Amino acid sequence: MAKKIPQPTNGPRERAFLVGVDVYQQRSFLPLQDSLSELALLSDTSGLEVVGELTQKLDRPHVKTYIGPGKVDELKLLVEETRSQAVIFDDELSPRHQRELQEALGRNVKVLDRTALILDIFAQHAHTSEGMLQVELAQYEYYLPRLTGQWTHLERQAGGGGGRAGSTGGVGLRGPGETQLEVDKRAIRKRISHLKKELEKVEAHRSRYRAQRKRSKIPTVALVGYTNAGKSTLLNRLAKAEVYVADQLFATLDPTTRRVELPGGYQALFTDTVGFIQKLPTTLVEAFHATLEEIVEADLLLHVVDISHPNALNQYQSVQATLDQLGAQHIPVVTALNKVDQLRDPDAAKQVVSHFSAKAVTISALKAIGIPDLLRVIQEELYETYAPVLVRLPYQQGALISLFHEAGQVERIEHGRGGVLMQGRIPGRLLAQFRNWQVSPNYQEPEEEEAEL
């Protein structure tokens, strides 16, 4: 099915034609048309003007061109008719798919996919040196297998950092038998290696910073959610801060941490993290490892959901799936159903709370609705909610043994030569710190260790 969208032809922006495929074998949290609407928003955020779209249902992607040969011919005619300069696929294309489609549509038309589009947006919105490094790494790793001897895509997509993708300055002369393409690929691999080393330094710095925060005993809360759910607006409201806010996808990319006052004189550090999206590119997850660790190391996750969005539940499930992918299933979660002020009946949101999580609060970050209730639930989860735990802690983990005594409720303790078996209840926010030492309820000391005793 093809649909042309009337658009003015004299705008300064590049004209883009969207392609969506409903693949039976691939799981998607959004229906095809809703996913294409999201792709159109991404395109607009990237600075493109969407002039039409084409859809197809397939059991599996076509081996050469992703869409069927007939659809390729139809797409070519539509691209010519709408004078499109770019074709954007809603799914990630393999290097072969991209090459074959490029050949079929002609070199004057850029063939991109959702991943390339998100990379372009990230490149525009990365303002810190860390963000630029992460985006540049993701770009190079994405484009390396797609390199075909011309740099037209890279010239548009390249981010900040220490060099632009598409620049071979400083590469030197080719070796015997080397083509320029081989030289370019070698230069990119060298740059990737350098970027990874730089990001390792960033990760080490973040680890030291997190350790310092843990020593201060101030719990950390990571704000997570679908892009444009209102996380930055909520952080501004909670911390009385001025984090950049815009009504567009991925308005903020670099993490921001602020101190927030909780009821009862308690405090917590809240970190705003990059917004999630369905089909989040693997290259981005890997490149943003240091940033995403802020989520995995948090004491509590505050999942912000745009309850006014027609696909709110699908977006919620998409974020939960990404959190599982990151290994954050063990962290307690409080859900903030945001933007109730945009609902025709704000009370209707309370009727669907159970569909999201047991600890969900309806709020409006913009209008300050429900904020006291949200802070109370967060304070209870961080300081008053205790979880049963049984751990065997080596004596070298003296800090954890002390933490159990200070913050928890010890019900049983057995000292051995190798360590101490402790059973009781601890605040839910501390569970992650004891995760590596948890044992089953019927745990018994190994016989070998008894023999050594």
Coordinates of C-alpha atoms in Angstrom, one line a residue:
M1 CA 0.0 0.0 0.0
A2 CA 1.4 3.4 -1.0
K3 CA 0.3 6.8 0.3
K4 CA 1.5 10.1 -0.9
I5 CA 1.5 13.0 1.5
P6 CA 0.9 16.4 -0.1
Q7 CA 3.8 18.7 0.9
P8 CA 5.1 22.1 -0.3
T9 CA 8.0 21.6 -2.7
N10 CA 9.9 24.8 -2.1
G11 CA 11.1 24.1 1.5
P12 CA 14.8 24.0 2.3
R13 CA 14.7 20.6 3.9
E14 CA 15.6 17.4 2.1
R15 CA 12.6 15.4 1.0
A16 CA 12.3 11.9 2.4
F17 CA 10.1 8.9 1.5
L18 CA 9.4 6.4 4.2
V19 CA 9.1 2.6 3.8
G20 CA 7.6 0.3 6.4
V21 CA 7.4 -3.5 6.3
D22 CA 5.2 -5.6 8.5
V23 CA 7.4 -8.7 8.9
Y24 CA 5.5 -11.7 10.4
Q25 CA 8.7 -13.1 12.1
Q26 CA 9.8 -9.9 13.7
R27 CA 8.4 -8.7 17.0
S28 CA 7.4 -5.0 17.2
F29 CA 5.8 -3.2 20.1
L30 CA 4.0 -0.8 17.8
P31 CA 1.6 -1.5 14.9
L32 CA 3.1 -0.8 11.5
Q33 CA 1.3 2.5 10.9
D34 CA 2.1 3.8 14.4
S35 CA 5.8 2.8 13.9
L36 CA 5.8 4.7 10.6
S37 CA 4.3 7.7 12.4
E38 CA 7.2 7.5 14.9
L39 CA 9.6 7.3 12.0
A40 CA 8.1 10.4 10.5
L41 CA 8.7 12.2 13.9
L42 CA 12.3 11.0 13.8
S43 CA 12.7 12.3 10.3
D44 CA 11.3 15.7 11.2
T45 CA 13.6 15.9 14.3
S46 CA 16.5 15.1 11.9
G47 CA 15.5 18.0 9.7
L48 CA 13.9 16.0 6.8
E49 CA 10.6 16.7 5.1
V50 CA 8.5 13.5 4.8
V51 CA 6.6 13.5 1.4
G52 CA 5.2 10.0 1.3
E53 CA 5.3 6.4 2.6
L54 CA 5.1 2.9 1.2
T55 CA 4.1 -0.3 3.2
Q56 CA 4.2 -4.0 2.6
K57 CA 3.4 -7.2 4.5
L58 CA 5.9 -10.1 4.3
D59 CA 6.6 -13.4 6.0
R60 CA 10.3 -12.6 5.9
P61 CA 12.4 -9.8 4.4
H62 CA 13.4 -10.3 0.8
V63 CA 17.0 -11.7 0.6
K64 CA 18.3 -9.0 -1.7
T65 CA 16.2 -5.8 -1.3
Y66 CA 14.3 -6.3 2.0
I67 CA 11.0 -5.4 0.1
G68 CA 9.9 -7.5 -2.9
P69 CA 11.1 -6.7 -6.4
G70 CA 7.7 -5.3 -7.4
K71 CA 7.7 -3.0 -4.5
V72 CA 11.2 -1.8 -5.4
D73 CA 9.9 -0.8 -8.8
E74 CA 6.9 0.9 -7.2
L75 CA 9.1 2.7 -4.8
K76 CA 11.4 4.0 -7.5
L77 CA 8.4 5.5 -9.4
L78 CA 7.1 7.2 -6.2
V79 CA 10.5 8.6 -5.3
E80 CA 10.8 10.1 -8.8
E81 CA 7.2 11.4 -8.7
T82 CA 7.8 13.1 -5.2
R83 CA 11.3 14.2 -6.1
S84 CA 12.6 12.6 -2.9
Q85 CA 16.2 12.8 -2.0
A86 CA 16.2 10.1 0.7
V87 CA 14.4 6.8 1.3
I88 CA 14.2 5.7 4.9
F89 CA 13.3 2.2 6.0
D90 CA 11.7 1.7 9.4
D91 CA 13.9 -1.4 10.1
E92 CA 17.6 -1.8 10.1
L93 CA 18.9 -2.8 6.7
S94 CA 21.8 -5.2 6.2
P95 CA 24.7 -4.0 4.1
R96 CA 23.5 -6.1 1.2
H97 CA 20.0 -4.7 1.4
Q98 CA 21.4 -1.2 1.4
R99 CA 23.7 -1.9 -1.6
E100 CA 21.0 -3.5 -3.7
L101 CA 18.4 -0.8 -2.9
Q102 CA 21.0 1.9 -3.7
E103 CA 21.7 0.3 -7.0
A104 CA 18.0 0.1 -7.8
L105 CA 17.1 3.6 -6.8
G106 CA 20.1 5.4 -8.1
R107 CA 23.1 7.2 -6.6
N108 CA 21.2 10.5 -6.3
V109 CA 18.9 9.0 -3.7
K110 CA 20.2 8.2 -0.2
V111 CA 19.0 4.9 1.2
L112 CA 18.9 5.0 5.0
D113 CA 17.2 3.1 7.8
R114 CA 15.9 3.8 11.3
T115 CA 19.3 3.2 12.8
A116 CA 21.0 5.7 10.6
L117 CA 18.3 8.3 11.3
I118 CA 18.6 7.8 15.1
L119 CA 22.4 8.1 14.8
D120 CA 22.0 11.4 12.9
I121 CA 19.7 12.8 15.6
F122 CA 22.1 11.7 18.3
A123 CA 24.9 13.4 16.5
Q124 CA 22.9 16.7 16.5
H125 CA 22.0 16.4 20.2
A126 CA 25.3 15.3 21.7
H127 CA 26.9 18.3 23.3
T128 CA 29.4 16.9 25.8
S129 CA 32.7 15.3 24.9
E130 CA 31.4 12.0 26.3
G131 CA 28.3 12.1 24.2
M132 CA 30.2 13.0 21.0
L133 CA 32.6 10.1 21.6
Q134 CA 29.7 7.7 22.1
V135 CA 27.9 8.8 19.0
E136 CA 31.0 8.8 16.8
L137 CA 31.8 5.3 17.9
A138 CA 28.2 4.1 17.1
Q139 CA 28.4 5.8 13.7
Y140 CA 31.7 4.2 12.7
E141 CA 30.6 0.7 13.9
Y142 CA 27.4 1.0 11.9
Y143 CA 28.9 2.3 8.7
L144 CA 32.1 0.2 8.6
P145 CA 30.4 -2.9 7.0
R146 CA 28.4 -0.6 4.8
L147 CA 31.3 1.2 3.3
T148 CA 31.2 1.1 -0.5
G149 CA 33.9 3.6 -1.6
Q150 CA 31.8 6.7 -1.4
W151 CA 31.1 8.8 1.6
T152 CA 27.8 10.5 0.8
H153 CA 26.0 9.0 3.8
L154 CA 28.9 9.6 6.2
E155 CA 29.2 13.2 5.3
R156 CA 25.7 13.8 6.5
Q157 CA 25.7 11.5 9.5
A158 CA 29.1 12.2 11.0
G159 CA 29.0 13.5 14.6
G160 CA 31.4 15.5 16.7
G161 CA 34.4 14.1 18.5
G162 CA 37.9 14.1 17.2
G163 CA 37.2 13.6 13.6
R164 CA 34.4 13.4 11.0
A165 CA 33.4 10.1 9.5
G166 CA 34.3 10.5 5.8
S167 CA 37.6 12.2 6.5
T168 CA 40.7 10.3 5.7
G169 CA 43.1 13.1 6.7
G170 CA 46.3 11.7 8.1
V171 CA 45.8 8.2 6.7
G172 CA 49.0 8.3 4.5
L173 CA 49.8 6.5 1.3
R174 CA 48.3 3.2 0.3
G175 CA 50.3 0.1 0.8
P176 CA 51.1 -2.3 -2.1
G177 CA 47.9 -3.6 -3.6
E178 CA 45.6 -1.6 -1.3
T179 CA 42.6 0.1 -2.7
Q180 CA 41.4 3.4 -1.3
L181 CA 38.4 1.6 0.2
E182 CA 40.8 -0.7 2.2
V183 CA 42.8 2.3 3.4
D184 CA 39.6 4.0 4.5
K185 CA 38.4 0.9 6.4
R186 CA 41.7 0.5 8.1
A187 CA 41.6 4.2 9.2
I188 CA 38.1 3.6 10.6
R189 CA 39.1 0.5 12.5
K190 CA 42.0 2.5 14.0
R191 CA 39.6 5.3 14.9
I192 CA 37.2 2.8 16.5
S193 CA 40.0 1.4 18.6
H194 CA 41.0 4.9 19.8
L195 CA 37.3 5.8 20.6
K196 CA 36.9 2.7 22.7
K197 CA 40.0 3.5 24.7
E198 CA 38.7 7.0 25.3
L199 CA 35.4 5.7 26.4
E200 CA 37.1 3.2 28.8
K201 CA 38.5 6.2 30.6
V202 CA 35.0 7.7 30.7
E203 CA 33.7 4.5 32.2
A204 CA 36.4 4.4 34.8
H205 CA 35.7 8.0 35.8
R206 CA 32.0 7.2 36.1
S207 CA 32.7 4.1 38.2
R208 CA 34.8 6.2 40.6
Y209 CA 32.0 8.8 40.7
R210 CA 29.4 6.1 41.4
A211 CA 31.6 4.6 44.2
Q212 CA 31.9 8.1 45.7
R213 CA 28.1 8.5 45.7
K214 CA 27.6 5.1 47.3
R215 CA 30.0 6.1 50.1
S216 CA 27.9 9.2 50.7
K217 CA 25.0 6.8 51.3
I218 CA 22.7 9.0 49.2
P219 CA 20.5 6.7 47.1
T220 CA 20.4 7.2 43.3
V221 CA 17.3 7.2 41.2
A222 CA 17.5 6.8 37.4
L223 CA 14.8 8.4 35.3
V224 CA 14.0 6.1 32.4
G225 CA 11.3 6.1 29.7
Y226 CA 10.4 6.4 26.1
T227 CA 11.8 9.4 24.3
N228 CA 9.6 12.5 24.8
A229 CA 7.8 11.1 27.8
G230 CA 8.7 14.1 29.9
K231 CA 11.7 13.0 32.0
S232 CA 13.6 16.2 31.8
T233 CA 10.5 18.2 32.6
L234 CA 9.9 16.0 35.7
L235 CA 13.6 16.4 36.8
N236 CA 13.2 20.1 36.5
R237 CA 10.0 20.0 38.6
L238 CA 11.5 17.7 41.3
A239 CA 14.9 19.4 41.6
K240 CA 13.9 22.9 40.7
A241 CA 16.5 22.7 38.0
E242 CA 16.8 24.0 34.5
V243 CA 17.5 20.9 32.3
Y244 CA 17.0 21.6 28.6
V245 CA 13.4 20.6 27.5
A246 CA 11.9 20.5 24.0
D247 CA 8.9 18.9 22.5
Q248 CA 10.8 16.6 20.2
L249 CA 12.4 13.1 20.2
F250 CA 15.8 12.8 22.0
A251 CA 15.8 16.5 23.0
T252 CA 18.4 15.6 25.7
L253 CA 21.1 13.0 25.2
D254 CA 23.7 13.5 27.9
P255 CA 22.9 12.4 31.5
T256 CA 22.1 15.0 34.1
T257 CA 22.2 14.4 37.9
R258 CA 20.4 16.6 40.4
R259 CA 19.8 16.3 44.2
V260 CA 16.1 16.0 45.2
E261 CA 14.5 16.6 48.6
L262 CA 12.2 13.7 49.7
P263 CA 9.6 13.8 52.5
G264 CA 10.9 13.3 56.0
G265 CA 14.1 15.2 55.4
Y266 CA 15.5 12.4 53.1
Q267 CA 17.5 13.0 49.9
A268 CA 18.2 11.2 46.7
L269 CA 20.2 11.9 43.5
F270 CA 18.1 11.7 40.4
T271 CA 19.8 11.1 37.0
D272 CA 18.0 11.8 33.7
T273 CA 19.1 9.3 31.1
V274 CA 18.7 9.1 27.3
G275 CA 15.2 8.3 26.1
F276 CA 14.4 4.8 24.8
I277 CA 12.7 3.9 21.6
Q278 CA 11.5 0.7 20.0
K279 CA 14.1 -1.0 17.8
L280 CA 16.9 0.8 19.7
P281 CA 20.0 0.1 17.6
T282 CA 22.4 -2.4 19.1
T283 CA 25.3 -0.2 18.2
L284 CA 23.9 2.6 20.3
V285 CA 23.3 0.3 23.3
E286 CA 27.0 -0.8 23.1
A287 CA 28.4 2.7 22.5
F288 CA 26.4 4.2 25.4
H289 CA 27.4 1.4 27.8
A290 CA 29.0 3.9 30.3
T291 CA 25.9 6.1 30.3
L292 CA 23.5 3.2 30.5
E293 CA 25.4 1.8 33.5
E294 CA 23.9 4.7 35.4
I295 CA 20.6 2.8 35.0
V296 CA 22.0 -0.6 36.0
E297 CA 23.8 0.8 39.1
A298 CA 20.8 2.8 40.3
D299 CA 19.0 2.0 43.6
L300 CA 15.6 2.8 42.0
L301 CA 14.2 3.3 38.5
L302 CA 11.6 6.0 37.9
H303 CA 9.9 4.9 34.8
V304 CA 8.2 8.0 33.2
V305 CA 5.3 7.1 30.8
D306 CA 3.4 9.6 28.6
I307 CA -0.1 8.4 29.5
S308 CA -1.6 10.8 27.0
H309 CA 0.1 8.9 24.1
P310 CA -2.2 6.4 22.3
N311 CA 0.5 3.8 22.4
A312 CA 1.5 4.4 26.1
L313 CA 1.3 0.7 27.1
N314 CA 3.3 -0.3 24.0
Q315 CA 5.9 2.3 24.8
Y316 CA 6.0 1.1 28.5
Q317 CA 6.5 -2.5 27.3
S318 CA 9.3 -1.5 24.9
V319 CA 11.2 0.3 27.7
Q320 CA 10.8 -2.7 30.0
A321 CA 12.2 -5.0 27.3
T322 CA 15.2 -2.7 26.9
L323 CA 15.7 -2.6 30.7
D324 CA 15.7 -6.4 30.6
Q325 CA 18.2 -6.4 27.8
L326 CA 20.5 -4.1 30.0
G327 CA 20.2 -6.5 32.9
A328 CA 18.2 -4.1 35.1
Q329 CA 15.4 -6.5 36.1
H330 CA 16.5 -6.7 39.7
I331 CA 16.1 -2.9 40.4
P332 CA 12.9 -1.7 42.1
V333 CA 10.7 0.5 39.8
V334 CA 8.3 3.3 40.4
T335 CA 6.2 4.3 37.4
A336 CA 5.1 7.9 36.8
L337 CA 2.2 8.1 34.5
N338 CA 2.9 11.6 33.2
K339 CA 0.9 14.2 31.2
V340 CA -2.5 13.5 32.8
D341 CA -3.3 17.2 32.2
Q342 CA -3.5 16.4 28.5
L343 CA -6.2 13.8 29.0
R344 CA -9.9 14.7 28.4
D345 CA -10.6 12.9 31.7
P346 CA -7.5 12.9 34.0
D347 CA -9.2 10.5 36.4
A348 CA -9.4 7.9 33.6
A349 CA -5.6 7.4 34.0
K350 CA -6.1 6.0 37.5
Q351 CA -8.3 3.3 36.1
V352 CA -5.4 1.9 34.0
V353 CA -2.7 2.1 36.6
S354 CA -2.7 -1.6 37.3
H355 CA -1.8 -2.3 33.6
F356 CA 1.6 -0.6 34.2
S357 CA 2.9 -1.6 37.6
A358 CA 2.0 -2.0 41.3
K359 CA 3.8 1.2 42.2
A360 CA 2.4 3.7 39.6
V361 CA 1.4 7.3 40.3
T362 CA -0.5 9.6 37.9
I363 CA 1.2 13.0 37.6
S364 CA 1.7 16.0 35.4
A365 CA 5.3 17.3 35.6
L366 CA 4.3 20.4 33.7
K367 CA 1.3 21.3 35.9
A368 CA 2.8 19.9 39.2
I369 CA -0.1 17.5 39.6
G370 CA 0.6 14.4 41.8
I371 CA 4.2 15.4 42.6
P372 CA 3.8 15.0 46.4
D373 CA 2.3 11.6 46.0
L374 CA 5.2 10.6 43.7
L375 CA 7.8 11.8 46.1
R376 CA 6.1 9.9 48.9
V377 CA 6.1 6.6 47.0
I378 CA 9.8 7.1 46.1
Q379 CA 10.7 7.9 49.7
E380 CA 8.9 4.8 50.9
E381 CA 10.5 2.6 48.2
L382 CA 14.0 3.9 49.0
Y383 CA 13.8 4.1 52.8
E384 CA 10.8 2.1 54.1
T385 CA 10.3 -0.9 51.8
Y386 CA 12.3 -3.9 53.0
A387 CA 12.9 -7.1 51.1
P388 CA 13.8 -10.5 52.5
V389 CA 17.4 -11.7 51.7
L390 CA 19.8 -14.5 52.5
V391 CA 23.4 -13.9 51.7
R392 CA 26.8 -15.5 52.4
L393 CA 29.3 -12.6 52.6
P394 CA 33.1 -13.3 52.6
Y395 CA 34.9 -11.4 55.4
Q396 CA 36.6 -9.3 52.7
Q397 CA 33.2 -7.7 52.1
G398 CA 33.3 -6.0 55.4
A399 CA 31.5 -2.9 54.0
L400 CA 28.5 -5.0 53.0
I401 CA 28.4 -6.8 56.4
S402 CA 28.4 -3.4 58.1
L403 CA 25.7 -2.1 55.7
F404 CA 23.5 -5.1 56.5
H405 CA 23.8 -4.4 60.2
E406 CA 23.3 -0.6 59.8
A407 CA 20.5 -0.4 57.3
G408 CA 18.8 -3.8 57.5
Q409 CA 17.1 -6.1 60.0
V410 CA 19.2 -9.1 60.8
E411 CA 17.2 -12.1 61.8
R412 CA 19.9 -14.8 61.6
I413 CA 23.7 -14.7 61.5
E414 CA 26.2 -17.6 61.3
H415 CA 29.9 -17.1 61.3
G416 CA 32.2 -19.5 59.5
R417 CA 35.9 -19.4 58.5
G418 CA 35.2 -18.4 54.9
G419 CA 32.5 -15.8 55.7
V420 CA 29.2 -15.0 57.4
L421 CA 25.8 -16.2 56.5
M422 CA 23.2 -13.4 57.1
Q423 CA 19.5 -13.6 56.8
G424 CA 17.0 -10.8 57.3
R425 CA 15.4 -7.8 55.5
I426 CA 17.1 -4.9 53.8
P427 CA 15.8 -1.8 52.0
G428 CA 14.8 -2.7 48.5
R429 CA 17.2 -0.1 47.1
L430 CA 20.2 -2.0 48.6
L431 CA 19.3 -5.4 47.0
A432 CA 21.5 -4.8 44.0
Q433 CA 24.6 -4.5 46.1
F434 CA 24.0 -7.9 47.7
R435 CA 23.0 -9.6 44.5
N436 CA 26.3 -11.4 43.8
W437 CA 26.2 -13.0 47.3
Q438 CA 22.7 -14.2 47.5
V439 CA 22.1 -18.0 48.3
S440 CA 19.1 -20.2 48.2
P441 CA 17.0 -20.8 51.4
N442 CA 18.3 -24.4 51.8
Y443 CA 21.9 -23.3 51.4
Q444 CA 24.5 -25.4 53.3
E445 CA 28.2 -24.9 53.5
P446 CA 30.2 -27.0 51.0
E447 CA 31.7 -30.2 52.5
E448 CA 35.1 -29.3 51.2
E449 CA 35.1 -26.1 53.2
E450 CA 34.0 -28.0 56.3
A451 CA 36.9 -30.3 55.8
E452 CA 39.3 -27.4 55.7
L453 CA 37.8 -26.1 58.9

